[in-house]
Short mmCIF file of C-alpha atoms and ligand atoms in Angstrom, two decimals:
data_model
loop_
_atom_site.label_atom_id
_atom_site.label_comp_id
_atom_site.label_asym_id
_atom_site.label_seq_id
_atom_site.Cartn_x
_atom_site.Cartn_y
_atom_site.Cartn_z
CA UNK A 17 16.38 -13.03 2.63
CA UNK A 18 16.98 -11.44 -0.69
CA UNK A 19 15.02 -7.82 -0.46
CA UNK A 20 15.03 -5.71 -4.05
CA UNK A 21 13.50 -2.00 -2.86
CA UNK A 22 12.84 -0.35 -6.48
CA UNK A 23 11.42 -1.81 -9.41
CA UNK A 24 9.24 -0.35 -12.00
CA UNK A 25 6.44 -1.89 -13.80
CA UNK A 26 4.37 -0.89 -17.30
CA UNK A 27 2.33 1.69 -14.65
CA UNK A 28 5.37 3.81 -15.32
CA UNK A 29 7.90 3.28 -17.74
CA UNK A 30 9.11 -0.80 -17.00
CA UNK A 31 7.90 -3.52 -19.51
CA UNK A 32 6.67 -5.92 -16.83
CA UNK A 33 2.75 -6.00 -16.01
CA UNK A 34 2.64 -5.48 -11.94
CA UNK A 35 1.79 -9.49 -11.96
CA UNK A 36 4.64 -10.31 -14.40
CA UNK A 37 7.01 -8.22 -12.22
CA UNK A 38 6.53 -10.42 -8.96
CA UNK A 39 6.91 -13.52 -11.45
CA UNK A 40 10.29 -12.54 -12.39
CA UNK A 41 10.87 -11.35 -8.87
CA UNK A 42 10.71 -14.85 -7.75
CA UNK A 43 11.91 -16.20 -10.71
CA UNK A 44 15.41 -14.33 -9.67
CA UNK A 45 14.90 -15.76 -6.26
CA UNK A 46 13.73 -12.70 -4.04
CA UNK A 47 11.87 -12.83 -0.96
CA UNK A 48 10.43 -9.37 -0.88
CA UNK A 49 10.25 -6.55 -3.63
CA UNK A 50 9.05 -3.17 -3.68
CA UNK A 51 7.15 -2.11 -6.63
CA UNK A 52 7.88 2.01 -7.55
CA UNK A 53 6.50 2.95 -10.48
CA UNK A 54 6.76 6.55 -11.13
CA UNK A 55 4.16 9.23 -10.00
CA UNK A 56 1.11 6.04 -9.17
CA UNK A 57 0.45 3.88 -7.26
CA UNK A 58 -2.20 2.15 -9.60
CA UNK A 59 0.08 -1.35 -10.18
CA UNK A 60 -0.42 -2.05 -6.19
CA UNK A 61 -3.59 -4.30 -6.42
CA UNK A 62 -2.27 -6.37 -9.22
CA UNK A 63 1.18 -6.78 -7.60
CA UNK A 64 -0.52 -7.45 -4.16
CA UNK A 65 -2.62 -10.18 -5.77
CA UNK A 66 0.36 -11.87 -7.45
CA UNK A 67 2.76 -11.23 -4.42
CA UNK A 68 0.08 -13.05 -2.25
CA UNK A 69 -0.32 -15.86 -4.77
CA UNK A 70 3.67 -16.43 -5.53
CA UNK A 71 3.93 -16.29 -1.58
CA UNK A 72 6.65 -13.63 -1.66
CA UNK A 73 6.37 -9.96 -0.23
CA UNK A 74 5.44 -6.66 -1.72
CA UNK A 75 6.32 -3.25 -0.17
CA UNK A 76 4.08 -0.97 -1.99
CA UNK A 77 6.27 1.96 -3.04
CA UNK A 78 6.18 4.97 -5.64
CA UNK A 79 9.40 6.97 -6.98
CA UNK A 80 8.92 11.01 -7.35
CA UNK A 81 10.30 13.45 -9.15
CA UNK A 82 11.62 16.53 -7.34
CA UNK A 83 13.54 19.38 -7.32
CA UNK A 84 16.72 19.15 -4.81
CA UNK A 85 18.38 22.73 -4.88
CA UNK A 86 18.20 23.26 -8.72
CA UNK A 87 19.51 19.53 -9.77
CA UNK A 88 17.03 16.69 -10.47
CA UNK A 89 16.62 14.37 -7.77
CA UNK A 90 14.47 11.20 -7.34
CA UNK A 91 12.44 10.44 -4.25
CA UNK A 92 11.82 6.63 -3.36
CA UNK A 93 8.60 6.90 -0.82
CA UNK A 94 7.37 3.79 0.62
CA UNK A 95 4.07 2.33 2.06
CA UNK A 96 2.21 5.57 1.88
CA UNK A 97 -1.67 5.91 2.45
CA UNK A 98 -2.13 6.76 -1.03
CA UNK A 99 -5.37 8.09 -0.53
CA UNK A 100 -4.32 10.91 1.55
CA UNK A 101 -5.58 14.39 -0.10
CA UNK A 102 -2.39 16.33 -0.08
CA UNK A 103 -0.28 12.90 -1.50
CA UNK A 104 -2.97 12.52 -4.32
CA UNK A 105 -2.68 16.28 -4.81
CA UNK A 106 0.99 15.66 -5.23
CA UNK A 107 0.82 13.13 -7.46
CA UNK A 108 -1.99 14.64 -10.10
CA UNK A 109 0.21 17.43 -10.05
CA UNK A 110 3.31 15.53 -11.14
CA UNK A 111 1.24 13.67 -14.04
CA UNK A 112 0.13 16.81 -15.02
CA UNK A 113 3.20 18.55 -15.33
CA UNK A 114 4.65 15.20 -17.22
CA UNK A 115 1.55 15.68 -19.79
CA UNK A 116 2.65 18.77 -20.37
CA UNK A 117 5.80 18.76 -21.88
CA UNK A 118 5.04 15.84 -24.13
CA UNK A 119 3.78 17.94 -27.03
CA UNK A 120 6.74 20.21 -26.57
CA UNK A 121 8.97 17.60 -27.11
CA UNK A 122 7.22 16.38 -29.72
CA UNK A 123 8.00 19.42 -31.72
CA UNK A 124 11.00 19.62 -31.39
CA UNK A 125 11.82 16.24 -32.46
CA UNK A 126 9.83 17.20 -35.79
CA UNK A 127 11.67 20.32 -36.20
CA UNK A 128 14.90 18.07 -36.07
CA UNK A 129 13.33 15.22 -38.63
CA UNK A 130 12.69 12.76 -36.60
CA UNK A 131 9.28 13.30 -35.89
CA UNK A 132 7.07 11.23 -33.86
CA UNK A 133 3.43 10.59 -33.38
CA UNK A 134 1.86 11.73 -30.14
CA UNK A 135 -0.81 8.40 -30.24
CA UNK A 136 2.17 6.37 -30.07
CA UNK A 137 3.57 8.07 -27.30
CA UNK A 138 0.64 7.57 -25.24
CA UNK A 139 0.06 4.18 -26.30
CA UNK A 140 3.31 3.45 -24.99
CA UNK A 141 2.91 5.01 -21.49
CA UNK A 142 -0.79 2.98 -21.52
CA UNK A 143 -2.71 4.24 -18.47
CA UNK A 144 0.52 5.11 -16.08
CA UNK A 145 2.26 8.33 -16.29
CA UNK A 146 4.05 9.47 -19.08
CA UNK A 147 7.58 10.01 -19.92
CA UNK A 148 11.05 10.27 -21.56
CA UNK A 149 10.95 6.44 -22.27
CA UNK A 150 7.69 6.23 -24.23
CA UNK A 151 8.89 9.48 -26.34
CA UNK A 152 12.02 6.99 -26.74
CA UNK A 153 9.49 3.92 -27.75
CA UNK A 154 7.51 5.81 -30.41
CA UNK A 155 10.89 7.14 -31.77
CA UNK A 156 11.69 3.16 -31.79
CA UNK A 157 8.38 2.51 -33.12
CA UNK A 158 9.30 4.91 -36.11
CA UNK A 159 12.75 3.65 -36.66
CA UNK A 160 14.44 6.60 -35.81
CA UNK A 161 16.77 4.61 -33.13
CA UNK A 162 17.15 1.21 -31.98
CA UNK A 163 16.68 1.65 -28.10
CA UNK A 164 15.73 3.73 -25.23
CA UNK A 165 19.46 3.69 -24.51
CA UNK A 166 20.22 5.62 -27.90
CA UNK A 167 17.00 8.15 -28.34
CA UNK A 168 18.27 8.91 -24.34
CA UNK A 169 22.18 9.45 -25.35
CA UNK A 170 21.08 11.24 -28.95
CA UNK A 171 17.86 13.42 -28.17
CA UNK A 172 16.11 12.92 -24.79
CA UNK A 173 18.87 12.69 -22.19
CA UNK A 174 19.24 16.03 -19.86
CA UNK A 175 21.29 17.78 -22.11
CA UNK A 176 19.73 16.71 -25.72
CA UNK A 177 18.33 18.47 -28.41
CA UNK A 178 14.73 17.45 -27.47
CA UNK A 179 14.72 17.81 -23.65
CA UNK A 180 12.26 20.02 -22.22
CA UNK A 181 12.39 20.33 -18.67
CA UNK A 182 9.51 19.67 -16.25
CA UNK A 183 8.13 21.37 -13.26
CA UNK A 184 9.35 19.41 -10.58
CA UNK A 185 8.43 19.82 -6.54
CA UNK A 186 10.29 21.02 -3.98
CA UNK A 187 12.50 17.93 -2.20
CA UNK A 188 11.70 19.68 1.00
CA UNK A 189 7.49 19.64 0.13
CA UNK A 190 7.71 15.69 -1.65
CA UNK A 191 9.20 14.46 1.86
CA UNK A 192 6.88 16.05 4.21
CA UNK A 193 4.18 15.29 2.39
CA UNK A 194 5.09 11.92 1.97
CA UNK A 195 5.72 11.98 6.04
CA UNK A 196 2.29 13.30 6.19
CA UNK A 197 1.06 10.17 4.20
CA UNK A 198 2.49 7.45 6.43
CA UNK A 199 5.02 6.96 4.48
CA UNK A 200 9.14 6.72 4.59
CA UNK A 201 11.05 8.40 2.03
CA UNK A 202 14.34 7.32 0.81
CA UNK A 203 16.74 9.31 -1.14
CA UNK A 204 17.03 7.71 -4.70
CA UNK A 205 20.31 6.76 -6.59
CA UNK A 206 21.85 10.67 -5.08
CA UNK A 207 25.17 10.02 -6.98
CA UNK A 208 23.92 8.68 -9.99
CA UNK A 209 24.60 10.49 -13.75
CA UNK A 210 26.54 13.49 -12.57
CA UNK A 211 24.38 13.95 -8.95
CA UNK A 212 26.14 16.13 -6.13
CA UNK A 213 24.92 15.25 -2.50
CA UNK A 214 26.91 16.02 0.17
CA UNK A 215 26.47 15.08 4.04
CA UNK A 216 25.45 18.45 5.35
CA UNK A 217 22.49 18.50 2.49
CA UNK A 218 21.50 14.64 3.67
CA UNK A 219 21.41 15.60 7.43
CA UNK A 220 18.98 18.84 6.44
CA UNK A 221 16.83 16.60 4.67
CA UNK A 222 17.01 14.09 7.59
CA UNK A 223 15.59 17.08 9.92
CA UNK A 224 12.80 17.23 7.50
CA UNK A 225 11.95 13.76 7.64
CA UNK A 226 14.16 11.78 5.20
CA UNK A 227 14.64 8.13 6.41
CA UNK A 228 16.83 6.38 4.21
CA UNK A 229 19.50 6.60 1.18
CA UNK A 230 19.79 4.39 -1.88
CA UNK A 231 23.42 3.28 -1.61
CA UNK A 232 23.85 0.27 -3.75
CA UNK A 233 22.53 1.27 -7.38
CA UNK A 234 24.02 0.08 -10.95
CA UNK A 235 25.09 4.16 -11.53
CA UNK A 236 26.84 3.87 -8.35
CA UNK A 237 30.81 3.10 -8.43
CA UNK A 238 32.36 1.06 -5.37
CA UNK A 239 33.67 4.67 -3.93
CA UNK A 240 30.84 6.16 -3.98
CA UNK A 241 28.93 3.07 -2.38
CA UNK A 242 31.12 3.79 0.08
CA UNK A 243 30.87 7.58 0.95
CA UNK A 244 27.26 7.18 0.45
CA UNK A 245 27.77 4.05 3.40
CA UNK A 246 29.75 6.36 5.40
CA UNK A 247 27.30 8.97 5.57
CA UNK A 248 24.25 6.86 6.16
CA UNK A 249 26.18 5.40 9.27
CA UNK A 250 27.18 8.59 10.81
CA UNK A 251 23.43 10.15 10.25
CA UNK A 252 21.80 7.63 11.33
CA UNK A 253 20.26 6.80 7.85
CA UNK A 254 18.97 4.03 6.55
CA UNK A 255 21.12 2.16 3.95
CA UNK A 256 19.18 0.37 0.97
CA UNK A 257 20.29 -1.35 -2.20
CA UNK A 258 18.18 -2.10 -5.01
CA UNK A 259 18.07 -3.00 -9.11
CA UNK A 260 15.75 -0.13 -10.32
CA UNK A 261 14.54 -2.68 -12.36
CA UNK A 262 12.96 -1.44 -15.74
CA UNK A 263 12.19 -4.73 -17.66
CA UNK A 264 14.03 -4.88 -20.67
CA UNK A 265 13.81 -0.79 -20.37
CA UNK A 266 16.88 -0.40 -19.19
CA UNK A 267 19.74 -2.52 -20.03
CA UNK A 268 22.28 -3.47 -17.11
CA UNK A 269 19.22 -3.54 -14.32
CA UNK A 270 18.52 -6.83 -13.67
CA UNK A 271 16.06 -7.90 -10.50
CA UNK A 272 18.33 -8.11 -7.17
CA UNK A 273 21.33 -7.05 -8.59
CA UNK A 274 21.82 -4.53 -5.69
CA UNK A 275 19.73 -5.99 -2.46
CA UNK A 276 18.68 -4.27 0.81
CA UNK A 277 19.34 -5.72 4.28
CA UNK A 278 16.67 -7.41 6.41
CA UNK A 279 17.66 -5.22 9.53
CA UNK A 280 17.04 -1.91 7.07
CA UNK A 281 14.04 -3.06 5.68
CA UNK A 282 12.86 -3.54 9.52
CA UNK A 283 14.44 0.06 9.99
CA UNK A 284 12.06 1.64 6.77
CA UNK A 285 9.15 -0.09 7.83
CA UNK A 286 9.31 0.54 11.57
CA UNK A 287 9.50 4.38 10.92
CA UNK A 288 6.23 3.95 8.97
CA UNK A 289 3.72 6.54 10.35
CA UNK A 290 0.80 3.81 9.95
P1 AMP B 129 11.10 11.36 -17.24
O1 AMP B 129 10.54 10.83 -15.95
O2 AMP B 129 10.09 11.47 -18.31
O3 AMP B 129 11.89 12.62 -17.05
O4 AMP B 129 12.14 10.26 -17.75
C1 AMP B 129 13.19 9.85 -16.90
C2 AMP B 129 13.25 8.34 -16.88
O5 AMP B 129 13.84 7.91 -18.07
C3 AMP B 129 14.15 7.80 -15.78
O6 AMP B 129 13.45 7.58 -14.61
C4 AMP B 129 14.64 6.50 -16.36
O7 AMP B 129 13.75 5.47 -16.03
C5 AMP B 129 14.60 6.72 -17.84
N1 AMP B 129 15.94 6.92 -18.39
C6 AMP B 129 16.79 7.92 -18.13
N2 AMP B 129 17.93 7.79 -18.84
C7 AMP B 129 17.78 6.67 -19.58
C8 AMP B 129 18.62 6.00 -20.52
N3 AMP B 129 19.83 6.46 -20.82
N4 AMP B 129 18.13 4.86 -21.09
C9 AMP B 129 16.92 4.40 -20.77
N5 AMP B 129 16.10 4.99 -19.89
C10 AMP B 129 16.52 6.11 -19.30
ZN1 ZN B 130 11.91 4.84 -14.78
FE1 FE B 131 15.19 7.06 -10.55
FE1 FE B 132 13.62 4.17 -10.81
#
């Protein structure tokens, strides 16, 4: 069984339709594969539909964006109701807040020369929620850089010239809300690009409901695949590996290059609320 827990598809910021997703998804010889587009949950329907007709397995997932302490943190939440008030509350909140900032760091890209047009922008992020990436596209689009890869390392990354922060939730709130949705949240990529985590932080977020860590991820090195491993076993946590597939989005993320267990995959699922 080859299980891949975190894609994302053109609903966020991948370059994969939902239905072209679970193509390549078998095409790279997985069994099951979770789609988690950022913020929505809108590319379910048309990766259920292809998942059904490929014969393969979705696990309907979403990744959030949330505040851990201070430091930017990602949030993998799986099989939630996603018409539960306080989860949709969550989530228009989150789009809003990404909406926001867009014009922001529009201007300052202009007020550095390399300005961009805000119809390409949102042409880029089509109906899904907006981000970093499609500011990175229309800067492609206007042949100010080559890739995502270099507008990220030269003006959008978390310490560039055109970053502008955005309101994120509370760790604590996006997991008990997610709880309070059916769902199971797992702790995304916690080491990657300069994250701290430590094992007393993991077990208070455990109390509140956390169910799993993402231990196998491209920006994690082999030792800390294995503190993260470490920790998982002595909480009680469960371990999941995944690609984080973005398409040809991100470079180095190809579909099941990190995979997640059968027996944790029974382990998320089982401590489903629904
Ligand atoms: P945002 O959600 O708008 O803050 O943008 C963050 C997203 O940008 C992440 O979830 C990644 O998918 C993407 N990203 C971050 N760094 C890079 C990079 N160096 N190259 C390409 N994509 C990136
Ligand atoms: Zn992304
Ligand atoms: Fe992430
Ligand atoms: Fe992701």
């Amino acid at each position: 069984m080859r299980i891949d827990l975190h894609t994302h598809s053109t609903c966020s910021d991948g370059t994969d339709t939902p239905a072209e997703l679970i193509a390549a998804a078998v095409e790279a010889g997985l069994d099951v594969v979770a789609l988690t587009d950022h913020d929505t949950t809108i590319g379910w329907d048309e990766a259920e539909a292809a998942a059904r007709q490929h014969g393969i397995r979705l696990v309907r997932g979403l990744e959030l964006s949330t505040d851990n302490s201070g430091q930017s943190q990602h949030l993998l939440a799986y099989e939630v109701d996603p018409l539960e008030p306080e989860l949709v509350a969550m989530l228009e909140r989150g789009v809003a807040s990404r909406q926001q900032r867009i014009p922001r760091m529009i201007k300052r890209l202009a007020d550095l020369k390399f300005p961009v047009d805000e119809a390409h922008v949102r042409a880029a992020a089509g109906e899904g929620p907006v981000g970093r990436p499609h500011v990175a596209d229309a800067m492609i689009r206007a042949r100010h850089v080559k890739t995502r890869e270099e507008a990220f390392v030269r003006f959008l990354g978390d310490d560039g010239p055109a970053y502008v922060p955005r309101e994120k939730l509370a760790i604590e709130e996006a997991i008990a809300t997610v709880r309070k949705a059916g769902g199971v949240p797992v702790i995304a990529h916690p080491l990657g690009r300069g994250a701290q985590f430590t094992r007393e932080r993991f077990a208070e977020l455990q109390q509140l409901g956390l169910v799993g860590v993402e231990v196998d991820h491209e920006e994690h090195d082999p030792e800390m695949r294995t503190e993260l491993r470490g920790i998982a076993e002595a909480l009680g946590l469960v371990a999941t590996g995944s690609s984080d597939y973005h398409g040809t989005g991100k470079k180095g993320h190809r579909l099941g290059c990190n995979t997640t267990t059968e027996e944790a995959l029974d382990a998320l699922l089982a401590a489903c609320g629904r």
